Short mmCIF file of C-alpha atoms and ligand atoms in Angstrom, two decimals:
data_model
loop_
_atom_site.label_atom_id
_atom_site.label_comp_id
_atom_site.label_asym_id
_atom_site.label_seq_id
_atom_site.Cartn_x
_atom_site.Cartn_y
_atom_site.Cartn_z
CA MET A 1 -0.27 0.21 -0.25
CA LYS A 2 1.32 3.22 -1.04
CA ASP A 3 1.60 6.34 1.43
CA MET A 4 0.32 8.94 -1.71
CA THR A 5 -0.23 11.90 0.34
CA ASN A 6 1.78 14.35 -1.58
CA GLU A 7 -0.20 13.29 -4.75
CA LEU A 8 -3.40 14.10 -4.66
CA PRO A 9 -4.84 16.77 -6.79
CA ASP A 10 -5.61 19.91 -4.36
CA GLY A 11 -9.49 19.14 -3.59
CA ARG A 12 -10.42 22.28 -6.69
CA LEU A 13 -12.51 22.23 -9.41
CA PHE A 14 -11.44 23.18 -13.34
CA VAL A 15 -14.55 25.09 -13.41
CA GLY A 16 -14.53 26.39 -17.61
CA GLY A 17 -10.50 26.64 -16.98
CA VAL A 18 -10.17 28.12 -13.75
CA TRP A 19 -9.09 26.27 -10.74
CA GLU A 20 -12.24 26.80 -8.26
CA GLU A 21 -13.27 25.93 -5.14
CA GLY A 22 -16.25 23.99 -5.12
CA HIS A 23 -19.52 25.22 -3.68
CA GLY A 24 -21.48 21.50 -3.93
CA ALA A 25 -21.61 19.03 -0.73
CA PRO A 26 -18.32 17.40 -0.16
CA ILE A 27 -17.17 14.54 -1.32
CA THR A 28 -15.11 11.45 -0.01
CA SER A 29 -12.46 9.54 -1.59
CA VAL A 30 -12.04 6.06 -0.14
CA PHE A 31 -9.21 3.63 -0.74
CA SER A 32 -11.01 0.31 -0.22
CA HIS A 33 -8.31 -1.78 0.56
CA ASP A 34 -8.36 -0.62 3.93
CA GLY A 35 -11.34 1.91 4.34
CA SER A 36 -8.84 4.81 4.90
CA GLU A 37 -9.92 8.68 3.51
CA ASN A 38 -7.72 9.56 0.32
CA MET A 39 -9.52 13.13 1.11
CA THR A 40 -12.45 15.21 1.15
CA PHE A 41 -13.68 18.33 -1.01
CA ASN A 42 -16.14 20.08 -1.92
CA GLY A 43 -17.75 19.23 -6.04
CA ALA A 44 -19.54 21.26 -7.57
CA SER A 45 -23.09 23.16 -7.49
CA ARG A 46 -25.52 24.43 -9.51
CA GLU A 47 -23.93 27.78 -10.14
CA ASP A 48 -20.86 25.95 -10.73
CA GLY A 49 -21.70 24.09 -13.57
CA GLU A 50 -24.11 27.31 -14.75
CA ARG A 51 -20.50 29.11 -14.61
CA ALA A 52 -18.55 26.60 -16.33
CA ILE A 53 -20.82 25.92 -19.02
CA ALA A 54 -21.35 29.65 -19.64
CA ARG A 55 -17.26 29.77 -20.33
CA ALA A 56 -17.33 26.64 -22.23
CA LYS A 57 -20.32 28.28 -24.31
CA ALA A 58 -17.46 31.68 -24.75
CA ALA A 59 -14.72 29.35 -25.21
CA GLN A 60 -16.41 27.11 -27.94
CA ALA A 61 -17.72 30.58 -29.76
CA ASP A 62 -14.10 31.28 -29.82
CA PRO A 63 -12.89 31.42 -33.58
CA ALA A 64 -9.49 30.73 -32.18
CA TRP A 65 -11.00 27.26 -31.48
CA ARG A 66 -13.63 26.94 -33.49
CA ASP A 67 -12.02 28.01 -36.53
CA MET A 68 -8.76 26.13 -35.70
CA LEU A 69 -7.36 24.14 -38.60
CA PRO A 70 -7.19 20.29 -38.01
CA HIS A 71 -3.69 19.79 -37.78
CA GLU A 72 -3.44 22.71 -35.48
CA ARG A 73 -6.14 21.43 -32.78
CA ALA A 74 -4.28 17.73 -33.49
CA LYS A 75 -1.33 18.92 -32.12
CA ILE A 76 -3.05 19.80 -28.56
CA LEU A 77 -4.39 16.18 -28.95
CA HIS A 78 -0.96 14.74 -28.58
CA ARG A 79 0.12 17.45 -26.00
CA ILE A 80 -2.31 15.93 -23.84
CA ALA A 81 -1.54 12.22 -24.72
CA ASP A 82 2.21 13.53 -23.77
CA GLY A 83 1.18 14.60 -20.53
CA ILE A 84 -1.14 11.16 -19.57
CA GLU A 85 2.30 8.73 -20.72
CA ALA A 86 4.43 10.82 -18.69
CA ASN A 87 2.09 10.89 -15.34
CA ILE A 88 1.09 7.46 -16.06
CA PRO A 89 2.99 6.07 -12.78
CA ARG A 90 1.44 8.69 -10.93
CA ILE A 91 -1.92 8.26 -12.31
CA SER A 92 -1.86 4.68 -12.11
CA ARG A 93 -1.24 5.02 -8.55
CA LEU A 94 -4.10 7.77 -7.25
CA GLN A 95 -6.49 5.58 -9.44
CA SER A 96 -5.57 2.39 -7.60
CA ARG A 97 -6.28 4.80 -4.29
CA ASP A 98 -9.36 6.11 -6.08
CA THR A 99 -10.84 2.86 -7.64
CA GLY A 100 -9.59 -0.03 -5.17
CA LYS A 101 -8.03 -1.53 -8.34
CA THR A 102 -4.25 -2.98 -8.92
CA LEU A 103 -1.59 -0.83 -10.34
CA THR A 104 -1.58 -3.32 -13.29
CA GLU A 105 -5.36 -1.95 -14.41
CA THR A 106 -4.84 1.38 -13.89
CA ALA A 107 -1.18 1.41 -15.97
CA ALA A 108 -3.01 0.01 -18.60
CA LEU A 109 -6.51 2.45 -18.56
CA ALA A 110 -3.45 5.46 -18.65
CA ALA A 111 -1.99 3.96 -21.44
CA SER A 112 -5.57 3.53 -23.49
CA ALA A 113 -6.36 6.98 -22.13
CA VAL A 114 -3.13 8.45 -24.08
CA GLY A 115 -4.11 5.84 -26.96
CA THR A 116 -7.28 7.48 -27.69
CA PHE A 117 -5.87 10.79 -27.46
CA ARG A 118 -3.31 10.13 -30.47
CA TYR A 119 -6.25 7.69 -32.61
CA PHE A 120 -8.70 11.24 -32.68
CA ALA A 121 -5.80 13.30 -33.58
CA ALA A 122 -5.10 10.95 -35.94
CA VAL A 123 -8.71 10.58 -37.01
CA LEU A 124 -9.60 14.55 -37.55
CA GLU A 125 -6.61 14.97 -39.53
CA THR A 126 -7.30 12.06 -41.90
CA SER A 127 -11.76 13.11 -42.11
CA ASP A 128 -12.64 14.54 -45.07
CA ASP A 129 -15.37 16.76 -45.71
CA ALA A 130 -16.91 15.69 -49.06
CA LEU A 131 -17.86 16.93 -52.39
CA THR A 132 -20.95 15.16 -53.42
CA THR A 133 -21.79 13.91 -56.78
CA ARG A 134 -23.61 16.76 -58.77
CA ARG A 135 -27.35 16.79 -59.98
CA GLY A 136 -27.74 20.10 -61.36
CA GLY A 137 -25.89 23.34 -61.90
CA PHE A 138 -24.51 23.48 -58.29
CA LEU A 139 -21.62 22.75 -56.28
CA THR A 140 -22.58 20.38 -53.39
CA ALA A 141 -20.74 19.74 -50.74
CA SER A 142 -21.19 17.91 -47.19
CA VAL A 143 -19.21 18.99 -44.46
CA HIS A 144 -18.92 18.74 -40.51
CA GLU A 145 -19.09 20.95 -38.01
CA PRO A 146 -18.43 21.11 -34.26
CA ILE A 147 -21.55 20.69 -32.30
CA GLY A 148 -20.94 23.50 -29.66
CA VAL A 149 -20.91 22.77 -25.52
CA VAL A 150 -21.54 19.35 -24.78
CA GLY A 151 -21.34 17.05 -21.69
CA ALA A 152 -19.32 13.40 -20.36
CA ILE A 153 -20.83 11.74 -17.48
CA THR A 154 -18.58 8.85 -16.33
CA PRO A 155 -18.98 5.64 -14.08
CA TRP A 156 -16.90 4.87 -11.56
CA ASN A 157 -15.63 1.77 -12.57
CA SER A 158 -12.92 3.16 -15.11
CA PRO A 159 -12.26 6.31 -14.73
CA ILE A 160 -9.42 7.71 -16.84
CA ALA A 161 -10.24 5.26 -19.80
CA SER A 162 -13.57 6.17 -19.79
CA ASP A 163 -13.43 10.54 -19.44
CA ALA A 164 -10.19 9.84 -22.05
CA GLN A 165 -12.82 8.45 -24.76
CA LYS A 166 -15.67 10.95 -24.85
CA LEU A 167 -12.76 13.53 -24.53
CA ALA A 168 -10.62 13.29 -26.93
CA PRO A 169 -13.15 12.66 -29.69
CA ALA A 170 -15.35 16.07 -28.71
CA LEU A 171 -12.34 18.18 -28.43
CA ALA A 172 -10.91 16.51 -31.82
CA ALA A 173 -14.35 18.12 -32.83
CA GLY A 174 -13.70 21.49 -31.89
CA ASN A 175 -16.07 21.36 -29.31
CA ALA A 176 -15.95 21.97 -25.25
CA VAL A 177 -16.62 19.38 -22.82
CA VAL A 178 -18.39 19.61 -19.43
CA LEU A 179 -16.76 16.24 -17.69
CA LYS A 180 -18.67 15.20 -14.39
CA PRO A 181 -17.20 12.01 -13.58
CA SER A 182 -18.80 9.55 -10.86
CA SER A 183 -18.31 10.91 -6.94
CA TRP A 184 -17.15 7.99 -6.17
CA SER A 185 -13.81 8.00 -8.08
CA PRO A 186 -13.70 11.22 -9.04
CA LEU A 187 -9.92 11.98 -8.44
CA VAL A 188 -8.01 11.14 -11.45
CA ALA A 189 -10.19 13.32 -13.87
CA LEU A 190 -8.99 16.12 -12.10
CA GLU A 191 -5.51 15.01 -12.20
CA LEU A 192 -6.64 14.42 -16.29
CA ALA A 193 -7.99 18.25 -16.39
CA ARG A 194 -4.51 19.51 -15.15
CA ILE A 195 -2.46 17.54 -17.78
CA VAL A 196 -4.53 19.40 -20.20
CA ASP A 197 -4.39 22.67 -18.96
CA GLU A 198 -0.46 22.14 -18.92
CA ALA A 199 -0.72 20.84 -22.20
CA GLY A 200 -2.20 24.07 -23.90
CA LEU A 201 -5.90 23.57 -24.56
CA PRO A 202 -7.17 27.12 -24.75
CA LYS A 203 -9.26 27.71 -21.44
CA GLY A 204 -12.99 27.48 -20.81
CA LEU A 205 -12.70 24.11 -23.06
CA LEU A 206 -12.81 21.82 -20.43
CA SER A 207 -14.58 21.80 -17.46
CA VAL A 208 -14.29 18.98 -14.50
CA LEU A 209 -17.34 18.29 -11.94
CA PRO A 210 -17.27 16.08 -10.03
CA GLY A 211 -20.74 16.48 -8.04
CA ALA A 212 -24.09 14.46 -7.20
CA GLY A 213 -25.25 12.92 -10.32
CA ARG A 214 -28.90 14.67 -9.72
CA GLU A 215 -27.63 18.01 -9.42
CA ILE A 216 -24.41 18.00 -11.82
CA GLY A 217 -25.53 15.06 -13.81
CA ASN A 218 -29.46 16.30 -14.74
CA LEU A 219 -27.79 20.44 -14.82
CA ILE A 220 -25.80 19.03 -17.59
CA VAL A 221 -28.00 17.19 -18.69
CA GLU A 222 -31.17 19.40 -19.09
CA HIS A 223 -28.64 23.10 -19.34
CA ALA A 224 -30.22 24.39 -23.05
CA ASP A 225 -26.80 25.41 -24.24
CA ILE A 226 -25.68 21.37 -24.24
CA GLY A 227 -26.17 20.25 -27.69
CA ARG A 228 -25.02 15.90 -26.97
CA ILE A 229 -24.40 13.73 -23.61
CA ALA A 230 -21.95 11.23 -23.67
CA PHE A 231 -23.46 8.59 -20.55
CA THR A 232 -21.60 6.07 -19.80
CA GLY A 233 -23.29 4.12 -16.61
CA GLY A 234 -26.01 2.22 -15.07
CA THR A 235 -29.25 1.80 -17.50
CA ASP A 236 -31.64 2.93 -15.04
CA THR A 237 -29.73 6.24 -15.32
CA GLY A 238 -29.08 5.80 -18.72
CA ARG A 239 -32.67 5.11 -19.55
CA ARG A 240 -33.78 8.77 -17.28
CA LEU A 241 -30.84 10.57 -19.27
CA GLY A 242 -32.43 9.12 -22.88
CA GLU A 243 -35.61 10.60 -21.44
CA GLN A 244 -34.89 14.13 -20.79
CA ALA A 245 -32.60 14.09 -23.75
CA GLY A 246 -35.28 12.86 -25.75
CA ARG A 247 -37.67 15.75 -24.43
CA LYS A 248 -34.79 18.46 -25.66
CA LEU A 249 -34.48 16.99 -28.34
CA MET A 250 -31.10 16.62 -27.77
CA PRO A 251 -28.90 13.40 -29.29
CA ILE A 252 -27.38 11.46 -26.40
CA SER A 253 -25.10 7.56 -26.57
CA LEU A 254 -26.38 5.33 -23.94
CA GLU A 255 -23.02 2.51 -22.73
CA LEU A 256 -24.79 1.56 -20.42
CA GLY A 257 -24.54 -2.57 -18.32
CA GLY A 258 -24.62 -5.88 -18.94
CA LYS A 259 -25.01 -8.97 -18.26
CA SER A 260 -22.90 -11.33 -21.10
CA PRO A 261 -22.62 -14.62 -21.66
CA THR A 262 -19.39 -16.43 -22.44
CA ILE A 263 -19.94 -19.79 -24.32
CA VAL A 264 -17.94 -23.14 -24.05
CA PHE A 265 -18.32 -25.56 -26.36
CA GLU A 266 -16.90 -28.93 -25.95
CA ASP A 267 -14.72 -28.65 -28.31
CA ALA A 268 -12.98 -25.49 -27.09
CA ASP A 269 -9.25 -25.35 -25.77
CA GLN A 270 -10.41 -25.57 -22.56
CA ASP A 271 -7.11 -24.36 -20.79
CA LEU A 272 -7.42 -21.20 -22.86
CA ALA A 273 -10.95 -20.77 -21.89
CA VAL A 274 -10.03 -21.07 -17.99
CA ALA A 275 -8.53 -18.57 -18.19
CA GLY A 276 -10.29 -16.15 -20.67
CA ILE A 277 -13.28 -16.67 -18.36
CA LEU A 278 -11.37 -15.68 -15.15
CA PHE A 279 -9.83 -12.88 -17.11
CA GLY A 280 -13.35 -11.87 -17.88
CA ILE A 281 -14.92 -12.28 -14.69
CA PHE A 282 -12.95 -11.37 -12.03
CA SER A 283 -10.41 -8.79 -13.42
CA SER A 284 -11.36 -5.64 -11.94
CA SER A 285 -13.10 -7.62 -9.63
CA GLY A 286 -15.87 -8.33 -11.76
CA GLN A 287 -16.50 -4.30 -11.86
CA SER A 288 -16.65 -4.10 -15.27
CA CYS A 289 -19.31 -3.79 -18.08
CA ILE A 290 -18.94 -6.52 -19.78
CA ALA A 291 -17.71 -8.64 -17.57
CA GLY A 292 -18.62 -12.63 -18.44
CA SER A 293 -20.71 -12.81 -15.63
CA ARG A 294 -23.07 -15.89 -17.10
CA LEU A 295 -21.10 -18.94 -18.54
CA PHE A 296 -23.04 -21.45 -20.50
CA VAL A 297 -20.80 -24.96 -20.86
CA GLN A 298 -21.88 -28.07 -22.78
CA ARG A 299 -23.82 -30.74 -21.24
CA SER A 300 -21.04 -33.20 -22.58
CA ILE A 301 -18.47 -31.60 -21.37
CA TYR A 302 -19.62 -28.98 -17.93
CA ASP A 303 -18.96 -31.62 -15.32
CA VAL A 304 -14.91 -31.32 -15.67
CA PHE A 305 -14.52 -27.69 -17.57
CA VAL A 306 -16.61 -25.69 -13.78
CA ALA A 307 -14.12 -28.25 -11.46
CA LYS A 308 -11.37 -26.80 -13.71
CA LEU A 309 -12.52 -23.43 -13.26
CA VAL A 310 -13.52 -23.65 -9.51
CA GLU A 311 -9.60 -25.47 -9.03
CA ALA A 312 -8.14 -21.89 -11.22
CA THR A 313 -10.44 -19.67 -9.28
CA LYS A 314 -9.44 -20.72 -5.58
CA ALA A 315 -6.21 -20.31 -7.37
CA LEU A 316 -6.54 -16.53 -7.72
CA ARG A 317 -4.56 -14.11 -5.75
CA VAL A 318 -6.64 -11.82 -3.64
CA GLY A 319 -5.19 -8.53 -2.66
CA ASP A 320 -3.50 -5.46 -1.86
CA PRO A 321 -3.99 -3.04 -5.54
CA PHE A 322 -0.37 -2.25 -4.78
CA ALA A 323 0.90 -5.55 -4.23
CA ASP A 324 2.31 -6.73 -6.40
CA GLY A 325 1.10 -10.39 -8.38
CA THR A 326 -2.71 -9.10 -7.19
CA GLN A 327 -5.22 -10.52 -9.73
CA VAL A 328 -8.37 -9.89 -7.54
CA ALA A 329 -8.34 -6.54 -5.69
CA PRO A 330 -11.26 -5.12 -3.17
CA LEU A 331 -14.27 -3.96 -4.55
CA ILE A 332 -14.66 -0.03 -4.99
CA ASN A 333 -16.21 0.46 -1.43
CA HIS A 334 -18.14 -1.05 1.17
CA GLU A 335 -21.40 -0.31 0.51
CA HIS A 336 -20.90 -1.51 -3.20
CA ARG A 337 -19.67 -4.75 -1.62
CA GLU A 338 -22.62 -4.65 0.75
CA ALA A 339 -24.87 -4.30 -2.59
CA VAL A 340 -22.97 -8.05 -4.50
CA GLU A 341 -23.71 -9.58 -1.00
CA ALA A 342 -26.91 -9.10 -1.60
CA TYR A 343 -27.41 -10.77 -4.70
CA ILE A 344 -25.04 -13.73 -3.78
CA GLU A 345 -27.60 -14.18 -0.70
CA GLY A 346 -30.88 -13.39 -3.37
CA ALA A 347 -28.72 -16.70 -5.43
CA ARG A 348 -28.95 -18.82 -2.59
CA GLY A 349 -32.36 -18.07 -1.63
CA GLU A 350 -33.34 -18.74 -5.11
CA GLY A 351 -31.85 -22.09 -4.33
CA GLY A 352 -28.49 -21.50 -6.18
CA GLU A 353 -24.91 -23.68 -5.09
CA ILE A 354 -22.31 -21.63 -4.44
CA LEU A 355 -19.10 -23.76 -6.23
CA CYS A 356 -16.31 -21.62 -4.35
CA GLY A 357 -16.47 -17.85 -3.16
CA GLY A 358 -19.22 -16.34 -1.46
CA LYS A 359 -17.82 -14.96 1.44
CA ARG A 360 -15.62 -11.82 2.77
CA LEU A 361 -11.99 -12.67 2.96
CA SER A 362 -10.50 -12.42 7.02
CA GLY A 363 -7.29 -11.49 8.24
CA ALA A 364 -5.22 -8.77 9.15
CA GLU A 365 -5.02 -7.89 5.47
CA TYR A 366 -8.65 -8.26 4.40
CA ASP A 367 -10.06 -7.34 7.67
CA LYS A 368 -10.92 -3.48 6.60
CA GLY A 369 -10.90 -3.79 3.23
CA ALA A 370 -14.23 -4.09 1.34
CA TYR A 371 -12.64 -7.71 0.12
CA LEU A 372 -15.33 -10.31 -1.69
CA GLU A 373 -13.81 -13.57 -2.56
CA PRO A 374 -14.48 -14.85 -6.14
CA THR A 375 -17.40 -16.76 -6.35
CA ILE A 376 -19.13 -19.15 -8.69
CA ILE A 377 -23.32 -20.32 -8.55
CA ALA A 378 -24.18 -22.66 -10.12
CA GLY A 379 -27.70 -24.43 -10.34
CA LEU A 380 -29.87 -21.95 -11.27
CA PRO A 381 -32.20 -21.41 -14.51
CA ASN A 382 -31.63 -18.47 -16.61
CA ASP A 383 -34.32 -16.38 -15.74
CA ALA A 384 -33.47 -16.90 -12.14
CA LYS A 385 -32.60 -13.39 -10.85
CA THR A 386 -29.05 -14.01 -10.16
CA CYS A 387 -28.61 -15.05 -14.23
CA ARG A 388 -30.93 -12.07 -15.59
CA GLU A 389 -29.53 -8.99 -13.59
CA GLU A 390 -25.94 -7.19 -13.40
CA ILE A 391 -24.45 -7.66 -10.56
CA PHE A 392 -21.11 -5.80 -11.13
CA GLY A 393 -18.85 -7.81 -8.66
CA PRO A 394 -17.04 -10.72 -9.03
CA VAL A 395 -19.77 -13.75 -9.42
CA LEU A 396 -19.73 -15.98 -12.12
CA VAL A 397 -22.73 -18.17 -12.89
CA VAL A 398 -22.53 -21.07 -14.71
CA LEU A 399 -25.40 -22.63 -16.71
CA PRO A 400 -25.24 -25.77 -19.50
CA PHE A 401 -26.54 -26.26 -23.14
CA ASP A 402 -27.33 -29.06 -25.23
CA THR A 403 -26.80 -27.70 -28.48
CA GLU A 404 -26.00 -24.45 -31.31
CA GLU A 405 -29.59 -23.04 -31.04
CA ASP A 406 -29.93 -23.77 -27.57
CA VAL A 407 -26.82 -21.56 -26.42
CA ILE A 408 -27.95 -19.31 -28.95
CA ALA A 409 -32.04 -18.88 -27.52
CA GLN A 410 -30.34 -18.84 -23.50
CA GLY A 411 -27.58 -16.61 -24.59
CA ASN A 412 -30.07 -14.55 -26.04
CA ASP A 413 -32.78 -14.05 -23.47
CA ASN A 414 -31.52 -11.42 -21.72
CA GLU A 415 -32.82 -7.73 -22.04
CA TYR A 416 -28.99 -6.77 -22.43
CA GLY A 417 -26.79 -7.14 -25.46
CA LEU A 418 -23.02 -5.83 -24.57
CA ALA A 419 -20.53 -8.63 -25.01
CA CYS A 420 -20.70 -12.17 -25.13
CA GLY A 421 -17.68 -14.70 -25.10
CA ILE A 422 -17.29 -18.13 -27.42
CA TRP A 423 -14.35 -20.59 -27.50
CA THR A 424 -14.52 -23.39 -29.50
CA ARG A 425 -12.06 -24.98 -32.55
CA ASP A 426 -13.99 -24.82 -35.03
CA PHE A 427 -14.61 -21.37 -36.84
CA PRO A 428 -17.84 -21.46 -38.83
CA ARG A 429 -19.37 -22.36 -35.54
CA ALA A 430 -18.14 -19.69 -33.38
CA TRP A 431 -19.16 -17.04 -37.02
CA ARG A 432 -22.73 -18.29 -36.78
CA VAL A 433 -23.00 -18.29 -33.18
CA GLY A 434 -21.31 -14.60 -32.69
CA GLY A 435 -23.74 -13.62 -35.69
CA ALA A 436 -26.99 -14.75 -33.71
CA ILE A 437 -26.11 -13.74 -30.19
CA ARG A 438 -27.32 -9.84 -29.51
CA ALA A 439 -24.17 -8.02 -28.79
CA GLY A 440 -22.40 -5.19 -29.58
CA THR A 441 -18.72 -7.10 -29.32
CA VAL A 442 -18.38 -10.51 -29.54
CA TRP A 443 -14.40 -12.11 -28.61
CA ILE A 444 -13.76 -15.55 -30.41
CA ASN A 445 -11.61 -17.69 -28.46
CA THR A 446 -10.71 -14.70 -26.13
CA TYR A 447 -12.01 -11.69 -24.03
CA LYS A 448 -11.90 -8.42 -22.75
CA GLN A 449 -9.58 -7.33 -25.33
CA PHE A 450 -9.88 -4.03 -26.89
CA SER A 451 -9.09 -1.69 -29.33
CA ILE A 452 -9.65 2.20 -30.01
CA SER A 453 -10.23 1.31 -33.70
CA THR A 454 -12.64 -0.83 -33.08
CA PRO A 455 -16.10 0.69 -32.36
CA PHE A 456 -17.57 -0.40 -29.14
CA GLY A 457 -20.76 0.07 -27.37
CA GLY A 458 -24.29 -2.16 -26.56
CA ASP A 459 -27.78 -3.05 -27.59
CA GLY A 460 -31.11 -3.19 -25.54
CA ALA A 461 -30.73 -2.59 -22.49
CA SER A 462 -26.79 -2.28 -23.07
CA GLY A 463 -27.58 1.25 -24.09
CA ILE A 464 -27.58 3.14 -27.83
CA GLY A 465 -24.56 4.58 -30.30
CA ARG A 466 -21.16 3.44 -31.09
CA GLU A 467 -18.34 5.68 -29.64
CA LYS A 468 -14.71 4.86 -30.55
CA GLY A 469 -13.51 3.90 -34.30
CA ARG A 470 -12.87 6.38 -36.92
CA GLU A 471 -17.08 7.04 -36.64
CA GLY A 472 -16.52 7.84 -33.15
CA LEU A 473 -15.59 11.93 -33.91
CA ARG A 474 -18.97 12.13 -36.57
CA VAL A 475 -21.27 11.96 -33.33
CA TRP A 476 -19.57 14.65 -32.31
CA GLN A 477 -20.29 16.94 -34.68
CA ARG A 478 -22.89 18.30 -36.93
CA GLN A 479 -23.05 17.05 -40.44
CA LYS A 480 -24.22 19.95 -43.16
CA GLY A 481 -24.71 19.79 -46.69
CA ILE A 482 -24.28 22.90 -48.82
CA TYR A 483 -25.15 23.66 -52.28
CA CYS A 484 -23.14 26.34 -54.37
CA ASP A 485 -24.81 27.72 -57.71
CA LEU A 486 -22.43 27.14 -60.87
CA THR A 487 -24.72 28.76 -63.47
CA GLY A 488 -24.80 32.65 -62.32
CA GLN A 489 -28.41 31.89 -64.02
CA PRO A 490 -31.81 33.60 -61.80
CA HIS A 491 -34.52 30.67 -60.81
CA PRO A 492 -36.13 30.18 -64.26
CA TRP A 493 -39.41 29.44 -62.31
CA ALA A 494 -38.90 33.74 -61.00
CA GLY A 495 -39.39 34.70 -64.56
CA VAL A 496 -36.84 37.48 -63.71
CA THR A 497 -34.66 38.30 -67.22
CA ARG A 498 -31.28 39.86 -67.28
P1 NAD B 1 -24.45 5.81 -12.40
O1 NAD B 1 -25.60 4.62 -13.34
O2 NAD B 1 -24.95 5.32 -11.00
O3 NAD B 1 -23.44 6.65 -12.45
C1 NAD B 1 -23.26 6.98 -13.81
C2 NAD B 1 -22.82 8.43 -13.44
O4 NAD B 1 -23.99 9.08 -13.63
C3 NAD B 1 -22.08 9.71 -12.67
O5 NAD B 1 -21.11 10.05 -12.78
C4 NAD B 1 -22.90 9.37 -11.71
O6 NAD B 1 -23.01 10.65 -10.91
C5 NAD B 1 -24.12 10.14 -13.10
N1 NAD B 1 -25.47 10.19 -12.20
C6 NAD B 1 -26.71 9.20 -11.87
N2 NAD B 1 -27.57 9.86 -11.51
C7 NAD B 1 -27.94 10.55 -12.43
C8 NAD B 1 -28.67 11.42 -12.53
N3 NAD B 1 -30.00 11.12 -12.42
N4 NAD B 1 -28.85 12.53 -13.72
C9 NAD B 1 -27.45 12.86 -14.66
N5 NAD B 1 -25.89 12.31 -13.78
C10 NAD B 1 -26.70 11.39 -13.11
O7 NAD B 1 -23.64 4.32 -12.70
P2 NAD B 1 -22.28 3.68 -11.85
O8 NAD B 1 -22.21 3.16 -10.84
O9 NAD B 1 -21.46 5.24 -11.32
O10 NAD B 1 -21.58 2.75 -13.08
C11 NAD B 1 -21.28 1.65 -12.48
C12 NAD B 1 -22.85 1.23 -14.21
O11 NAD B 1 -22.05 1.57 -15.13
C13 NAD B 1 -22.76 -0.19 -14.55
O12 NAD B 1 -24.06 -0.98 -14.85
C14 NAD B 1 -21.57 -0.38 -15.58
O13 NAD B 1 -22.49 -1.62 -16.23
C15 NAD B 1 -22.05 0.11 -15.90
N6 NAD B 1 -20.99 0.21 -17.32
C16 NAD B 1 -20.99 0.59 -18.56
C17 NAD B 1 -19.95 0.85 -19.52
C18 NAD B 1 -20.45 0.66 -21.05
O14 NAD B 1 -19.22 1.20 -21.64
N7 NAD B 1 -21.38 -0.26 -21.69
C19 NAD B 1 -19.12 0.82 -19.30
C20 NAD B 1 -18.00 0.96 -17.96
C21 NAD B 1 -19.52 0.96 -16.82
#
């Protein structure tokens, strides 16, 4: 465990490019390894939010930014990437304190944020507007313009990566961004603001406003000067925000929860599958939207495979996020652990059999922390609450299946549609099943792998819209058609002669 008192932010918020004390309710960041307080500071008030949006509006309208040439704007994005890259160890320590995730995980998230800024700098420089095919005596073009001031609302589980996924394309597109990170892990976004500020982004174009969802999040969604929202978070919150955006006729993208099926066919390479499944559900202690939390194993190998999986799960190293070799760290906080435990209790009530885990860890290293054993539950039908709902913790349910048709039906019998994992040596079958499962992302013989160039998002209760990929820039722009007369002649309809 690392004492990093000197590395914490100073508690001020980034309000439209100005570092100011917040005037909202206090926010406390806690290190969930031992329950100690990282720091307490004031979150943003409604007035802080109003001020940030007004400054953002002025900064975005300034031709110095609005009309900045793409390669000049790309330089700023590269400087932000450089700043994150130079600070990866510090950012990952901060994020591990803030979220309880292992240093390996948080370093990977910071590195992915670097890649995201560089990628959108490249996309910006290489995305062309179009001269469209002429159908008359005019030149026609389709061009893209910034939306104006936009909002980003992010959850607590992977702060710097999900923040970058919104900020990088939104800034590349020429907008000003008001970011509201989660109150459970607010520190990394403030660190990111410091880096962005030092990189020379013109003042006002970024605000980072930790604060209550109902107050600051709501202000950003409802405010007349906000023209688009990208939200990542829970499905219930997403539904509410979608309704609010609909009333305003404002575009919104929603990256929401999941209950992703992972499918192991009898011909699978079992060692490969065990390793991928463990990583898919127990890394980040299962607090991942794409966690492979519903495992289907073909009946002919069910007993042997599940026994292997349980044995490997029991061998996972659970412990201090700062210790070398830790695979499973504590949950984000004690309150969330209770919510996950309630699901495990519920599974018992539904008649589920706990094959391993299910309890808090005990002993000096664990007693004060929000630790929970990696847990595998069997014996429940696919329509049990444990199999239907997102638990967002280190909890895997396993179910048997008989045929390809059977597993496609069971896999799709769930309101979510975020991700899917398929383990088989039969590639045509993997392709068929991957096509038939409702999911925004399908992994074949691997799991939880990402590339910034591949669009990501969910279907059904897992959300609307996609982030990442080349098109990830366009969602932050308005498209405009322009017609320019080439004839020099008055329109014949008017009967004007000359
Ligand atoms: P959450 O919905 O509680 O909060 C997400 C964000 O929304 C936070 O910043 C919160 O303060 C804000 N918020 C809450 N209520 C609001 C309101 N009424 N108006 C405006 N903003 C509001 O989610 P969480 O608990 O922080 O995150 C966990 C959830 O996020 C899980 O369901 C997980 O699956 C999902 N998630 C999805 C993805 C994805 O890409 N699909 C990625 C990570 C996490």
